[in-house]
Amino acid sequence: ALALAHAVAGGLECLGRRTRPGSVVYVCGEAPFGLKPRLQAWEHEYGSVSGNMRYVCAPVQFGDGAAIKQLGEQIVKLPVSPALIIFDTVARCTTGLDENKQQDMGIVVGHVDELRTTGATVLLIHHVARPGEDGRIHERGSTVLGDAADTMIQLVDEGNRRFTAVCTKQKDAERFLPIHLKLKRTGMSCVVVPAA
């Protein structure tokens, strides 16, 4: 997600794919102390991070309508039109809500739809549950988030610092082919690069 954020903010390709440039807001609700080494790794590998990036180093709670409204108001004031808003993670940004209840996750979907009126794509990073009876891995909690999503991408750990991005849902288009990736150690952290 951080690689995608920087590519969009800088108008760069992300793993060989074009991006639509614009401002990016990254809500780092989970382990914000780990953000600095990841940013340093990115800068070491690709150069300076664009000024179009904005970081919120604390969870913005979907259960707090005023906080979401304030975030939306700040986003539309950015000097470059917003293209991407990332919430890392759903669990950290839904304190007080029950991820197993459709009604509570419906609140999240409603606020995501509000934020989309800014013109930005909203990316939610969400944990997965244990494999179901069918052997497939599903998102944790209520299916409301998955039902409302236009695109769902699952990261599958292949071991040895390699993983595959698999499109598990793509509304109104064909699913993209799996993307094989690896982590490249850089400084005190790492960056994501194509495995090939």
PDB file of C-alpha atoms in Angstrom:
ATOM      1  CA  ALA A   1       0.000   0.000   0.000  1.00  0.00           C
ATOM      2  CA  LEU A   2       2.848   2.368   0.813  1.00  0.00           C
ATOM      3  CA  ALA A   3       4.510   1.633  -2.550  1.00  0.00           C
ATOM      4  CA  LEU A   4       1.231   2.354  -4.319  1.00  0.00           C
ATOM      5  CA  ALA A   5       0.743   5.544  -2.298  1.00  0.00           C
ATOM      6  CA  HIS A   6       4.158   6.930  -3.227  1.00  0.00           C
ATOM      7  CA  ALA A   7       3.741   6.008  -6.885  1.00  0.00           C
ATOM      8  CA  VAL A   8       0.397   7.811  -7.087  1.00  0.00           C
ATOM      9  CA  ALA A   9       1.720  10.853  -5.219  1.00  0.00           C
ATOM     10  CA  GLY A  10       4.729  11.069  -7.524  1.00  0.00           C
ATOM     11  CA  GLY A  11       2.923  10.176 -10.738  1.00  0.00           C
ATOM     12  CA  LEU A  12       5.170   7.117 -11.083  1.00  0.00           C
ATOM     13  CA  GLU A  13       4.535   3.578 -12.211  1.00  0.00           C
ATOM     14  CA  CYS A  14       3.813   1.073  -9.466  1.00  0.00           C
ATOM     15  CA  LEU A  15       5.336  -2.335 -10.138  1.00  0.00           C
ATOM     16  CA  GLY A  16       5.238  -1.699 -13.878  1.00  0.00           C
ATOM     17  CA  ARG A  17       1.694  -0.310 -13.935  1.00  0.00           C
ATOM     18  CA  ARG A  18       0.566   3.240 -14.625  1.00  0.00           C
ATOM     19  CA  THR A  19      -1.051   5.268 -11.854  1.00  0.00           C
ATOM     20  CA  ARG A  20      -3.385   8.264 -11.851  1.00  0.00           C
ATOM     21  CA  PRO A  21      -1.344  11.001 -10.122  1.00  0.00           C
ATOM     22  CA  GLY A  22      -2.764  13.033  -7.283  1.00  0.00           C
ATOM     23  CA  SER A  23      -2.586  13.699  -3.578  1.00  0.00           C
ATOM     24  CA  VAL A  24      -2.531  10.714  -1.249  1.00  0.00           C
ATOM     25  CA  VAL A  25      -3.626  10.559   2.375  1.00  0.00           C
ATOM     26  CA  TYR A  26      -2.242   7.592   4.318  1.00  0.00           C
ATOM     27  CA  VAL A  27      -3.986   6.962   7.649  1.00  0.00           C
ATOM     28  CA  CYS A  28      -1.359   4.943   9.499  1.00  0.00           C
ATOM     29  CA  GLY A  29      -3.392   3.570  12.377  1.00  0.00           C
ATOM     30  CA  GLU A  30      -1.352   0.413  12.886  1.00  0.00           C
ATOM     31  CA  ALA A  31       2.238   0.665  14.117  1.00  0.00           C
ATOM     32  CA  PRO A  32       2.937   4.255  13.021  1.00  0.00           C
ATOM     33  CA  PHE A  33       6.418   3.938  14.593  1.00  0.00           C
ATOM     34  CA  GLY A  34       7.301   1.599  11.686  1.00  0.00           C
ATOM     35  CA  LEU A  35       6.451   4.236   9.098  1.00  0.00           C
ATOM     36  CA  LYS A  36       9.761   6.126   9.277  1.00  0.00           C
ATOM     37  CA  PRO A  37      12.014   3.158   8.363  1.00  0.00           C
ATOM     38  CA  ARG A  38       9.671   2.227   5.496  1.00  0.00           C
ATOM     39  CA  LEU A  39       9.781   5.815   4.188  1.00  0.00           C
ATOM     40  CA  GLN A  40      13.571   5.863   4.444  1.00  0.00           C
ATOM     41  CA  ALA A  41      13.756   2.581   2.522  1.00  0.00           C
ATOM     42  CA  TRP A  42      11.527   4.009  -0.211  1.00  0.00           C
ATOM     43  CA  GLU A  43      13.625   7.186  -0.490  1.00  0.00           C
ATOM     44  CA  HIS A  44      16.856   5.165  -0.580  1.00  0.00           C
ATOM     45  CA  GLU A  45      15.507   3.004  -3.403  1.00  0.00           C
ATOM     46  CA  TYR A  46      13.491   5.526  -5.443  1.00  0.00           C
ATOM     47  CA  GLY A  47      14.433   9.040  -4.334  1.00  0.00           C
ATOM     48  CA  SER A  48      12.614  11.705  -2.384  1.00  0.00           C
ATOM     49  CA  VAL A  49       8.987  11.186  -1.471  1.00  0.00           C
ATOM     50  CA  SER A  50       6.618  13.553  -3.254  1.00  0.00           C
ATOM     51  CA  GLY A  51       5.087  16.512  -1.439  1.00  0.00           C
ATOM     52  CA  ASN A  52       1.691  15.167  -2.466  1.00  0.00           C
ATOM     53  CA  MET A  53       1.788  12.644   0.399  1.00  0.00           C
ATOM     54  CA  ARG A  54      -0.027  13.379   3.637  1.00  0.00           C
ATOM     55  CA  TYR A  55       0.309  11.087   6.647  1.00  0.00           C
ATOM     56  CA  VAL A  56      -2.127  10.812   9.524  1.00  0.00           C
ATOM     57  CA  CYS A  57      -0.136   8.925  12.175  1.00  0.00           C
ATOM     58  CA  ALA A  58      -3.121   7.909  14.289  1.00  0.00           C
ATOM     59  CA  PRO A  59      -6.331   6.020  13.546  1.00  0.00           C
ATOM     60  CA  VAL A  60      -9.249   8.037  12.174  1.00  0.00           C
ATOM     61  CA  GLN A  61     -12.302   6.282  13.604  1.00  0.00           C
ATOM     62  CA  PHE A  62     -15.121   5.325  11.237  1.00  0.00           C
ATOM     63  CA  GLY A  63     -17.427   5.306  14.252  1.00  0.00           C
ATOM     64  CA  ASP A  64     -16.807   9.049  14.686  1.00  0.00           C
ATOM     65  CA  GLY A  65     -18.729  10.779  11.903  1.00  0.00           C
ATOM     66  CA  ALA A  66     -17.261  14.174  12.818  1.00  0.00           C
ATOM     67  CA  ALA A  67     -13.686  12.868  12.443  1.00  0.00           C
ATOM     68  CA  ILE A  68     -14.444  11.382   9.019  1.00  0.00           C
ATOM     69  CA  LYS A  69     -16.153  14.609   7.921  1.00  0.00           C
ATOM     70  CA  GLN A  70     -13.153  16.648   9.085  1.00  0.00           C
ATOM     71  CA  LEU A  71     -10.787  14.355   7.170  1.00  0.00           C
ATOM     72  CA  GLY A  72     -12.879  14.805   4.009  1.00  0.00           C
ATOM     73  CA  GLU A  73     -12.852  18.582   4.418  1.00  0.00           C
ATOM     74  CA  GLN A  74      -9.060  18.601   4.776  1.00  0.00           C
ATOM     75  CA  ILE A  75      -8.633  16.343   1.739  1.00  0.00           C
ATOM     76  CA  VAL A  76     -10.569  18.598  -0.629  1.00  0.00           C
ATOM     77  CA  LYS A  77      -8.369  21.538   0.448  1.00  0.00           C
ATOM     78  CA  LEU A  78      -5.177  19.807  -0.724  1.00  0.00           C
ATOM     79  CA  PRO A  79      -3.366  21.762  -3.467  1.00  0.00           C
ATOM     80  CA  VAL A  80      -3.427  18.716  -5.778  1.00  0.00           C
ATOM     81  CA  SER A  81      -6.702  16.824  -6.305  1.00  0.00           C
ATOM     82  CA  PRO A  82      -7.017  13.762  -4.105  1.00  0.00           C
ATOM     83  CA  ALA A  83      -6.469  10.430  -5.844  1.00  0.00           C
ATOM     84  CA  LEU A  84      -6.062   7.934  -3.014  1.00  0.00           C
ATOM     85  CA  ILE A  85      -6.969   7.597   0.674  1.00  0.00           C
ATOM     86  CA  ILE A  86      -5.574   4.587   2.550  1.00  0.00           C
ATOM     87  CA  PHE A  87      -6.767   3.312   5.926  1.00  0.00           C
ATOM     88  CA  ASP A  88      -4.189   1.017   7.537  1.00  0.00           C
ATOM     89  CA  THR A  89      -5.992  -0.982   9.023  1.00  0.00           C
ATOM     90  CA  VAL A  90      -9.759  -1.407   9.247  1.00  0.00           C
ATOM     91  CA  ALA A  91      -9.323  -2.948  12.708  1.00  0.00           C
ATOM     92  CA  ARG A  92      -7.453   0.106  14.047  1.00  0.00           C
ATOM     93  CA  CYS A  93      -9.950   2.544  12.511  1.00  0.00           C
ATOM     94  CA  THR A  94     -13.081   0.822  13.819  1.00  0.00           C
ATOM     95  CA  THR A  95     -12.485   0.880  17.569  1.00  0.00           C
ATOM     96  CA  GLY A  96     -15.869   0.566  19.263  1.00  0.00           C
ATOM     97  CA  LEU A  97     -17.488  -0.988  16.198  1.00  0.00           C
ATOM     98  CA  ASP A  98     -18.049  -4.738  15.884  1.00  0.00           C
ATOM     99  CA  GLU A  99     -16.523  -6.018  12.644  1.00  0.00           C
ATOM    100  CA  ASN A 100     -18.858  -9.044  12.801  1.00  0.00           C
ATOM    101  CA  LYS A 101     -22.020  -6.908  12.724  1.00  0.00           C
ATOM    102  CA  GLN A 102     -23.445  -5.880   9.366  1.00  0.00           C
ATOM    103  CA  GLN A 103     -24.839  -2.668  10.834  1.00  0.00           C
ATOM    104  CA  ASP A 104     -21.450  -1.539  12.165  1.00  0.00           C
ATOM    105  CA  MET A 105     -19.594  -2.396   8.953  1.00  0.00           C
ATOM    106  CA  GLY A 106     -22.383  -0.625   7.065  1.00  0.00           C
ATOM    107  CA  ILE A 107     -21.290   2.545   8.896  1.00  0.00           C
ATOM    108  CA  VAL A 108     -17.773   2.040   7.506  1.00  0.00           C
ATOM    109  CA  VAL A 109     -19.110   1.572   3.969  1.00  0.00           C
ATOM    110  CA  GLY A 110     -21.228   4.721   4.309  1.00  0.00           C
ATOM    111  CA  HIS A 111     -18.233   6.805   5.370  1.00  0.00           C
ATOM    112  CA  VAL A 112     -16.067   5.331   2.601  1.00  0.00           C
ATOM    113  CA  ASP A 113     -18.752   6.383   0.103  1.00  0.00           C
ATOM    114  CA  GLU A 114     -18.698   9.904   1.584  1.00  0.00           C
ATOM    115  CA  LEU A 115     -14.916  10.099   1.187  1.00  0.00           C
ATOM    116  CA  ARG A 116     -15.174   8.881  -2.412  1.00  0.00           C
ATOM    117  CA  THR A 117     -17.118  12.062  -3.234  1.00  0.00           C
ATOM    118  CA  THR A 118     -13.755  13.874  -2.927  1.00  0.00           C
ATOM    119  CA  GLY A 119     -12.748  12.132  -6.171  1.00  0.00           C
ATOM    120  CA  ALA A 120     -10.336   9.775  -4.427  1.00  0.00           C
ATOM    121  CA  THR A 121     -10.167   6.009  -4.418  1.00  0.00           C
ATOM    122  CA  VAL A 122     -10.393   4.629  -0.882  1.00  0.00           C
ATOM    123  CA  LEU A 123      -8.209   1.640  -0.018  1.00  0.00           C
ATOM    124  CA  LEU A 124      -8.972  -0.301   3.149  1.00  0.00           C
ATOM    125  CA  ILE A 125      -6.304  -2.649   4.475  1.00  0.00           C
ATOM    126  CA  HIS A 126      -8.060  -5.457   6.302  1.00  0.00           C
ATOM    127  CA  HIS A 127      -6.921  -8.636   8.014  1.00  0.00           C
ATOM    128  CA  VAL A 128      -8.088 -12.031   6.820  1.00  0.00           C
ATOM    129  CA  ALA A 129      -9.736 -14.780   8.833  1.00  0.00           C
ATOM    130  CA  ARG A 130      -8.594 -18.358   9.046  1.00  0.00           C
ATOM    131  CA  PRO A 131      -9.402 -20.465   5.977  1.00  0.00           C
ATOM    132  CA  GLY A 132     -13.075 -21.395   5.724  1.00  0.00           C
ATOM    133  CA  GLU A 133     -14.561 -24.857   5.173  1.00  0.00           C
ATOM    134  CA  ASP A 134     -13.962 -24.412   1.439  1.00  0.00           C
ATOM    135  CA  GLY A 135     -10.246 -23.856   2.121  1.00  0.00           C
ATOM    136  CA  ARG A 136     -10.411 -20.276   0.860  1.00  0.00           C
ATOM    137  CA  ILE A 137      -9.239 -17.347   2.931  1.00  0.00           C
ATOM    138  CA  HIS A 138     -11.849 -14.642   3.473  1.00  0.00           C
ATOM    139  CA  GLU A 139     -11.792 -11.178   4.971  1.00  0.00           C
ATOM    140  CA  ARG A 140     -12.369 -11.086   8.694  1.00  0.00           C
ATOM    141  CA  GLY A 141     -15.781 -10.212  10.094  1.00  0.00           C
ATOM    142  CA  SER A 142     -18.978  -9.309   8.291  1.00  0.00           C
ATOM    143  CA  THR A 143     -19.137  -9.754   4.523  1.00  0.00           C
ATOM    144  CA  VAL A 144     -20.479  -6.198   4.160  1.00  0.00           C
ATOM    145  CA  LEU A 145     -17.027  -4.772   3.323  1.00  0.00           C
ATOM    146  CA  GLY A 146     -16.358  -7.388   0.662  1.00  0.00           C
ATOM    147  CA  ASP A 147     -19.837  -7.036  -0.802  1.00  0.00           C
ATOM    148  CA  ALA A 148     -19.410  -3.257  -1.113  1.00  0.00           C
ATOM    149  CA  ALA A 149     -15.853  -3.352  -2.511  1.00  0.00           C
ATOM    150  CA  ASP A 150     -15.194  -2.720  -6.196  1.00  0.00           C
ATOM    151  CA  THR A 151     -11.823  -4.486  -6.062  1.00  0.00           C
ATOM    152  CA  MET A 152     -10.358  -6.910  -3.562  1.00  0.00           C
ATOM    153  CA  ILE A 153      -6.708  -7.928  -3.573  1.00  0.00           C
ATOM    154  CA  GLN A 154      -5.389 -10.631  -1.298  1.00  0.00           C
ATOM    155  CA  LEU A 155      -1.695 -10.936  -0.498  1.00  0.00           C
ATOM    156  CA  VAL A 156      -0.659 -14.587  -0.295  1.00  0.00           C
ATOM    157  CA  ASP A 157       2.564 -15.344   1.559  1.00  0.00           C
ATOM    158  CA  GLU A 158       4.719 -17.656  -0.578  1.00  0.00           C
ATOM    159  CA  GLY A 159       7.564 -17.826   1.958  1.00  0.00           C
ATOM    160  CA  ASN A 160      11.157 -16.643   1.579  1.00  0.00           C
ATOM    161  CA  ARG A 161      10.028 -12.959   1.531  1.00  0.00           C
ATOM    162  CA  ARG A 162       7.925 -13.560  -1.578  1.00  0.00           C
ATOM    163  CA  PHE A 163       4.201 -13.093  -1.945  1.00  0.00           C
ATOM    164  CA  THR A 164       1.541 -12.922  -4.617  1.00  0.00           C
ATOM    165  CA  ALA A 165      -1.141 -10.258  -5.068  1.00  0.00           C
ATOM    166  CA  VAL A 166      -4.285 -12.057  -6.186  1.00  0.00           C
ATOM    167  CA  CYS A 167      -7.416 -10.254  -7.372  1.00  0.00           C
ATOM    168  CA  THR A 168     -10.310 -11.963  -5.585  1.00  0.00           C
ATOM    169  CA  LYS A 169     -12.978  -9.509  -6.768  1.00  0.00           C
ATOM    170  CA  GLN A 170     -13.176  -7.011  -9.622  1.00  0.00           C
ATOM    171  CA  LYS A 171     -16.484  -5.298 -10.242  1.00  0.00           C
ATOM    172  CA  ASP A 172     -17.267  -4.306 -13.834  1.00  0.00           C
ATOM    173  CA  ALA A 173     -13.980  -5.588 -15.271  1.00  0.00           C
ATOM    174  CA  GLU A 174     -11.858  -8.704 -15.642  1.00  0.00           C
ATOM    175  CA  ARG A 175      -9.712  -9.729 -12.712  1.00  0.00           C
ATOM    176  CA  PHE A 176      -6.036  -9.029 -13.252  1.00  0.00           C
ATOM    177  CA  LEU A 177      -3.547 -11.877 -13.322  1.00  0.00           C
ATOM    178  CA  PRO A 178      -1.634 -12.660 -10.109  1.00  0.00           C
ATOM    179  CA  ILE A 179       1.310 -10.347  -9.462  1.00  0.00           C
ATOM    180  CA  HIS A 180       4.391 -12.028  -8.004  1.00  0.00           C
ATOM    181  CA  LEU A 181       6.318  -9.808  -5.612  1.00  0.00           C
ATOM    182  CA  LYS A 182       9.195  -9.935  -3.194  1.00  0.00           C
ATOM    183  CA  LEU A 183      10.558  -7.819  -0.386  1.00  0.00           C
ATOM    184  CA  LYS A 184      13.955  -6.263  -1.013  1.00  0.00           C
ATOM    185  CA  ARG A 185      15.867  -5.345   2.128  1.00  0.00           C
ATOM    186  CA  THR A 186      16.789  -1.664   2.066  1.00  0.00           C
ATOM    187  CA  GLY A 187      18.380  -0.005   5.115  1.00  0.00           C
ATOM    188  CA  MET A 188      16.427  -0.841   8.265  1.00  0.00           C
ATOM    189  CA  SER A 189      13.320  -1.910   6.309  1.00  0.00           C
ATOM    190  CA  CYS A 190      12.418  -3.136   2.833  1.00  0.00           C
ATOM    191  CA  VAL A 191      10.618  -2.202  -0.369  1.00  0.00           C
ATOM    192  CA  VAL A 192       8.282  -4.241  -2.570  1.00  0.00           C
ATOM    193  CA  VAL A 193       9.632  -5.147  -6.018  1.00  0.00           C
ATOM    194  CA  PRO A 194       8.496  -7.535  -8.767  1.00  0.00           C
ATOM    195  CA  ALA A 195       9.668 -11.097  -8.114  1.00  0.00           C
ATOM    196  CA  ALA A 196      10.690 -11.682 -11.749  1.00  0.00           C
TER     197      ALA A 196
END
